[in-house]
mmCIF file of C-alpha atoms in Angstrom:
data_model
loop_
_atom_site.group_PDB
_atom_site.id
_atom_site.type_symbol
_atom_site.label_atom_id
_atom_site.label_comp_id
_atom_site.label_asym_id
_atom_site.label_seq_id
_atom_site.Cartn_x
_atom_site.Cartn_y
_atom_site.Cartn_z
ATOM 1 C CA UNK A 1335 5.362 4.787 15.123
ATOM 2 C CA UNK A 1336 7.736 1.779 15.077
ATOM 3 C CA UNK A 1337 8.507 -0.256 11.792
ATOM 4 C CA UNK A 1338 8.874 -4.337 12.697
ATOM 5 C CA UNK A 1339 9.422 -7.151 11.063
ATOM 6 C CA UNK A 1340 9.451 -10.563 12.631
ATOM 7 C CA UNK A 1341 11.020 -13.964 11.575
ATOM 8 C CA UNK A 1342 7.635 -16.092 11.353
ATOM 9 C CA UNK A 1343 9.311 -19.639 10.805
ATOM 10 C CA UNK A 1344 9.716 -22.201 13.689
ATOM 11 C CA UNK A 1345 13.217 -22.227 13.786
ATOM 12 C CA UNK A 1346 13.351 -18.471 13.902
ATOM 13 C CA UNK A 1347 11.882 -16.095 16.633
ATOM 14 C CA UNK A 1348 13.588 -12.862 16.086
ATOM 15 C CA UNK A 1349 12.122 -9.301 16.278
ATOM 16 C CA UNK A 1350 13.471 -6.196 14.804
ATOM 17 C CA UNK A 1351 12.196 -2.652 15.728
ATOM 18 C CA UNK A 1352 13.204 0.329 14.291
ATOM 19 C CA UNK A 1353 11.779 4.087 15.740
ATOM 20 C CA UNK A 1354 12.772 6.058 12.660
ATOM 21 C CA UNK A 1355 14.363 5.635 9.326
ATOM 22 C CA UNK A 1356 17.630 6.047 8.104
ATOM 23 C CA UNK A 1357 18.396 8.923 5.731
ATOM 24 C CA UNK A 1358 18.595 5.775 3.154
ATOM 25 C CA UNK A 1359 15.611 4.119 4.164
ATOM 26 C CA UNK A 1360 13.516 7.518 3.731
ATOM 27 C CA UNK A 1361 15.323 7.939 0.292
ATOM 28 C CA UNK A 1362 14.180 4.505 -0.802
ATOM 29 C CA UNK A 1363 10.728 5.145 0.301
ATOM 30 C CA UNK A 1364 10.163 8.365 -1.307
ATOM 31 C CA UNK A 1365 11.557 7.033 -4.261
ATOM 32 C CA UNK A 1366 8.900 3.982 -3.898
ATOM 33 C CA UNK A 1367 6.158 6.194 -3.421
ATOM 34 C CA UNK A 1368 7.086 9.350 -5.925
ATOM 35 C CA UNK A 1369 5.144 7.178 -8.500
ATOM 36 C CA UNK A 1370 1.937 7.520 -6.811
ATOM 37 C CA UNK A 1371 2.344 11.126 -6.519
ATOM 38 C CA UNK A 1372 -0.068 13.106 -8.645
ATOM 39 C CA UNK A 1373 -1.915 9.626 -9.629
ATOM 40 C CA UNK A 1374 -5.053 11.136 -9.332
ATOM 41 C CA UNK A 1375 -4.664 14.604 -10.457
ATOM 42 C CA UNK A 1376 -7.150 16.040 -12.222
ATOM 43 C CA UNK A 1377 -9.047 13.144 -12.585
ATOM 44 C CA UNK A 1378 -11.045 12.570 -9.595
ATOM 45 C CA UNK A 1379 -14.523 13.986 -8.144
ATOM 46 C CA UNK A 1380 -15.124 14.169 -4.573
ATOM 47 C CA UNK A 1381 -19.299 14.682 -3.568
ATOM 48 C CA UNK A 1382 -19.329 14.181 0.224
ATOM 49 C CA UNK A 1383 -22.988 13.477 0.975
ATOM 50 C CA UNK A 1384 -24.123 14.643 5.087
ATOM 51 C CA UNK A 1385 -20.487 16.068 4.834
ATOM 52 C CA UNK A 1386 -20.181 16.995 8.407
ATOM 53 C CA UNK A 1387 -16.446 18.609 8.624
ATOM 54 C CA UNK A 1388 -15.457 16.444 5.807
ATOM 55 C CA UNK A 1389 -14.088 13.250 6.760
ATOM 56 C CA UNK A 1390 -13.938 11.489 3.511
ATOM 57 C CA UNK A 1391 -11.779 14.688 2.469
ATOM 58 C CA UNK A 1392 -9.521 14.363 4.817
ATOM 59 C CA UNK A 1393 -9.032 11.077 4.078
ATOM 60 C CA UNK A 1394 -8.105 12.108 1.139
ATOM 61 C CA UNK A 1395 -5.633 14.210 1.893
ATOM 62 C CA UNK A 1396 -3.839 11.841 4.383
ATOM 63 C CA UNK A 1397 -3.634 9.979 1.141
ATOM 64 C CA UNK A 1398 -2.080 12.504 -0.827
ATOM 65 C CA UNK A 1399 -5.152 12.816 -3.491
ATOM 66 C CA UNK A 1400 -6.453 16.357 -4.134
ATOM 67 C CA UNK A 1401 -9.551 16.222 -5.945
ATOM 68 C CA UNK A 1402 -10.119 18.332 -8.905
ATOM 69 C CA UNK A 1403 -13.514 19.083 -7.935
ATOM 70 C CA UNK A 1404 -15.013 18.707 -4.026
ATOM 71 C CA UNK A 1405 -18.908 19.114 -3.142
ATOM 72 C CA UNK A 1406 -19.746 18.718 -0.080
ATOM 73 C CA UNK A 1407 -23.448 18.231 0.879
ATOM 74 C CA UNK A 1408 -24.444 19.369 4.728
ATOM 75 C CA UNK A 1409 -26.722 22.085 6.347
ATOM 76 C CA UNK A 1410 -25.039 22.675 9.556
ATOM 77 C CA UNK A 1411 -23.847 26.112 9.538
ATOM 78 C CA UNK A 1412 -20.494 25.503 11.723
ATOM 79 C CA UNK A 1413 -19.602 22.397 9.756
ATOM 80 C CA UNK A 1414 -20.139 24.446 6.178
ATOM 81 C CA UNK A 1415 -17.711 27.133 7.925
ATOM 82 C CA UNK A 1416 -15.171 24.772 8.995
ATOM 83 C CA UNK A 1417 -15.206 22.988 5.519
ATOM 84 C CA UNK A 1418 -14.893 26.291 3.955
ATOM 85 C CA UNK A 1419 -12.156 27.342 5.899
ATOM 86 C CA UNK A 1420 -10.073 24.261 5.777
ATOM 87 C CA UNK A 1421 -10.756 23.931 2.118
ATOM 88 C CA UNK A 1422 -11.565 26.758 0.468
ATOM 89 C CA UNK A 1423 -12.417 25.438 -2.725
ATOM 90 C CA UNK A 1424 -15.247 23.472 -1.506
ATOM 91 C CA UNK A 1425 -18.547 23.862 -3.425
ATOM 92 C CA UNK A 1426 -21.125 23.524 -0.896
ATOM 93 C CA UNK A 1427 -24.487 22.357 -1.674
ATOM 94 C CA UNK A 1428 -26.662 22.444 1.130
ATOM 95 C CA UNK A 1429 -29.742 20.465 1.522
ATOM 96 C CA UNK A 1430 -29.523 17.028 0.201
ATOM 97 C CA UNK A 1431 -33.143 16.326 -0.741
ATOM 98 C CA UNK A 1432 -32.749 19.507 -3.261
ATOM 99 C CA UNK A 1433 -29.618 18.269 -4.789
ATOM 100 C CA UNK A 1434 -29.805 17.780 -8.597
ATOM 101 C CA UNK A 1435 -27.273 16.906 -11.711
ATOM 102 C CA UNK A 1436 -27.576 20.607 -12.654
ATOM 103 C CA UNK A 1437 -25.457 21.442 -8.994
ATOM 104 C CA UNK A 1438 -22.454 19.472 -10.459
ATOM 105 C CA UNK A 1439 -22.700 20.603 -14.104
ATOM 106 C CA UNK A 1440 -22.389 24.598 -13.004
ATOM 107 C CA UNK A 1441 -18.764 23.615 -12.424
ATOM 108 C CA UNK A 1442 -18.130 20.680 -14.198
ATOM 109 C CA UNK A 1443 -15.946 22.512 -17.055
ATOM 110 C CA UNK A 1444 -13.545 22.284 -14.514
ATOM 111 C CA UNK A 1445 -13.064 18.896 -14.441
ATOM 112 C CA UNK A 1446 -13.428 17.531 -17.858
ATOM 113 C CA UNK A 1447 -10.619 15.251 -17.078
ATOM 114 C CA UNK A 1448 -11.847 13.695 -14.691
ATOM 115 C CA UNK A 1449 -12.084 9.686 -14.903
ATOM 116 C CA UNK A 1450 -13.054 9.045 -11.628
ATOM 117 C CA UNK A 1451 -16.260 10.444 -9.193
ATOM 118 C CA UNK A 1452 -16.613 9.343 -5.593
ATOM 119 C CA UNK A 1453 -19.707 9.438 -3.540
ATOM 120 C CA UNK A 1454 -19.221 9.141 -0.839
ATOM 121 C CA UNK A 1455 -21.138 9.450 2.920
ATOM 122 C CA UNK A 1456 -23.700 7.743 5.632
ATOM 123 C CA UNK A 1457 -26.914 9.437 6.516
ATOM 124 C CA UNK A 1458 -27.766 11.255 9.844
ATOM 125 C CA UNK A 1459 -28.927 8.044 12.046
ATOM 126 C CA UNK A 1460 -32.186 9.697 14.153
ATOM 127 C CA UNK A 1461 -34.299 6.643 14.651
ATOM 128 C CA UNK A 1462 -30.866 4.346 15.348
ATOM 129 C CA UNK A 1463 -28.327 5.737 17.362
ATOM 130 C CA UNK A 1464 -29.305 5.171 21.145
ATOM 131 C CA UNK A 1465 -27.136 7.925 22.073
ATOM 132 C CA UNK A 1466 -28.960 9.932 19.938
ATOM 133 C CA UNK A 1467 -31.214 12.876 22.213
ATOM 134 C CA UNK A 1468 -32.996 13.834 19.185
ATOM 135 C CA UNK A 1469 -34.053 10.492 18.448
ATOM 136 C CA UNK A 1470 -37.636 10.527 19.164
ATOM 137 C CA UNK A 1471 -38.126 13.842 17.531
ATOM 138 C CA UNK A 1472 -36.611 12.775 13.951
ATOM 139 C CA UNK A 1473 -37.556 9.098 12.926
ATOM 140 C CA UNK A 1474 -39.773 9.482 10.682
ATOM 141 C CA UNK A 1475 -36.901 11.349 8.620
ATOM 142 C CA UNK A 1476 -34.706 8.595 8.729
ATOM 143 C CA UNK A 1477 -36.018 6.169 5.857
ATOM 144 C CA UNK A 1478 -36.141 9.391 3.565
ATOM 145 C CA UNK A 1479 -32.656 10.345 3.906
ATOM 146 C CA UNK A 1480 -30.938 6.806 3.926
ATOM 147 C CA UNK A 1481 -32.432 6.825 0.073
ATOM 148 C CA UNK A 1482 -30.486 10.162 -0.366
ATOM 149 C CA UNK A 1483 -27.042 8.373 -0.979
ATOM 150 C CA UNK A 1484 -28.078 6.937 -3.452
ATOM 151 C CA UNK A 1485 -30.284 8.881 -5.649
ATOM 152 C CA UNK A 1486 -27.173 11.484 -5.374
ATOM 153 C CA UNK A 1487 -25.111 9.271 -6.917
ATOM 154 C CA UNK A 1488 -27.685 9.168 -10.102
ATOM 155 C CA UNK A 1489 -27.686 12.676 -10.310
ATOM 156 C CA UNK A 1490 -23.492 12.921 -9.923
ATOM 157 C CA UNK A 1491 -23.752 10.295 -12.958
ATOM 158 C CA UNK A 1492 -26.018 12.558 -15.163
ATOM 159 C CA UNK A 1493 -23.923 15.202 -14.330
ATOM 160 C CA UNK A 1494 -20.144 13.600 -14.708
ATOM 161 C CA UNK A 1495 -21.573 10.455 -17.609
ATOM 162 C CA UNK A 1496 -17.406 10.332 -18.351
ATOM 163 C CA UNK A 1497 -16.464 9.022 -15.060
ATOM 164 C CA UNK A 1498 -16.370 6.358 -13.381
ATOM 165 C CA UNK A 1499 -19.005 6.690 -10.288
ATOM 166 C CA UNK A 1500 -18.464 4.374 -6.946
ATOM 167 C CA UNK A 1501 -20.399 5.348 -3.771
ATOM 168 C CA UNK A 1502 -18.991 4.278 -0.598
ATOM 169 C CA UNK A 1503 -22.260 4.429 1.985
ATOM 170 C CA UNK A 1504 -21.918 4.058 5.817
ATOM 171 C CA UNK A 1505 -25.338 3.622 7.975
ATOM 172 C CA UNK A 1506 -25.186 2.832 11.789
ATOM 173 C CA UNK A 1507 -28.477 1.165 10.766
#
C-alpha cells in the first residue's frame, strides 16, 4: 500500500509517496478513527440472504462492525460449515423460501438494542450467468428466488419493527 498526495494546481506538479507511516502518523490515525470504534455495537442486524461463505460479513468485519445478531440464509452444506466455523455465532437458516419473521424473533431478545437491520444478498443467477453449467437445468427457479430478497426483508421487519431495515440486493440479471 502506498499513501500519495499530489499538488493538482498548474503551477505545481509534485508527488509525494510514502510506504508506511510514521509512529506519529499511525498515532494520529488511530486517534482519528478510535471514534468510530464500537459505533455500531449492539445495534446492528446482519441477515445475509444466499449467504454463500458470507461475504457481506466479512465486509463487515474489514470494517470493524460486529453485528449483534448474524443470520445467514444458504443451503450448501460446505458454505454453512465454513460460516460456522469462521463465525461461530452465526444463526443459520437454511432454505430461503421457508424463511419467516418467527426465525428472527427466536433470538431477537438478544438484540433489543438494535437500531439498525441489514439485508443484505443477490440471488443464485441459473437462467443468467453464461458460465453457469447448471443453467439449463434451473431457470425456471430463477424468477422465484430473485422475489426472495425482498419478501425477507418484510419478514426481518415484522420481526425487528424497532430498526431501521435497508436491503442492499445484487442480481447479475
Amino acid at each position: 500500500n502506498s499513501i500519495t498526495c499530489t499538488d493538482a494546481s498548474e503551477q505545481g506538479g509534485a508527488v509525494c509517496v510514502a510506504r508506511e507511516l510514521t509512529t506519529q502518523g499511525l498515532e494520529t490515525l488511530l486517534k482519528v478513527l478510535s471514534p468510530i470504534v464500537g459505533l455500531f455495537a449492539g445495534r446492528l442486524i446482519l441477515v445475509e440472504v444466499y449467504a454463500g461463505i458470507g461475504g457481506a460479513r466479512r465486509a463487515l468485519e474489514m470494517l470493524g462492525v460486529t453485528p449483534v445478531l448474524y443470520y445467514a440464509i444458504a443451503i450448501a452444506e460446505a458454505a454453512c460449515n465454513v460460516l460456522a466455523h469462521r463465525y461461530p455465532e452465526v444463526i443459520l437458516l437454511g432454505n430461503v423460501l421457508t424463511v419467516t419473521a418467527a426465525d428472527f424473533v427466536r433470538s431477537a431478545s438478544v438484540a433489543a438494542q438494535a437500531k439498525v437491520a441489514l439485508v443484505f444478498g443477490g440471488s443464485p443467477c441459473p437462467g443468467f450467468c453464461a458460465w453457469n453449467p447448471f443453467k439449463k437445468h434451473h431457470e425456471d427457479e430463477a424468477p422465484q428466488l430473485m422475489e426472495q430478497l425482498p419478501r425477507v426483508k418484510r419478514e426481518v421487519e415484522k420481526a425487528f419493527p424497532h430498526c431501521l431495515t435497508h436491503c442492499c440486493e445484487e442480481n447479475v440479471a
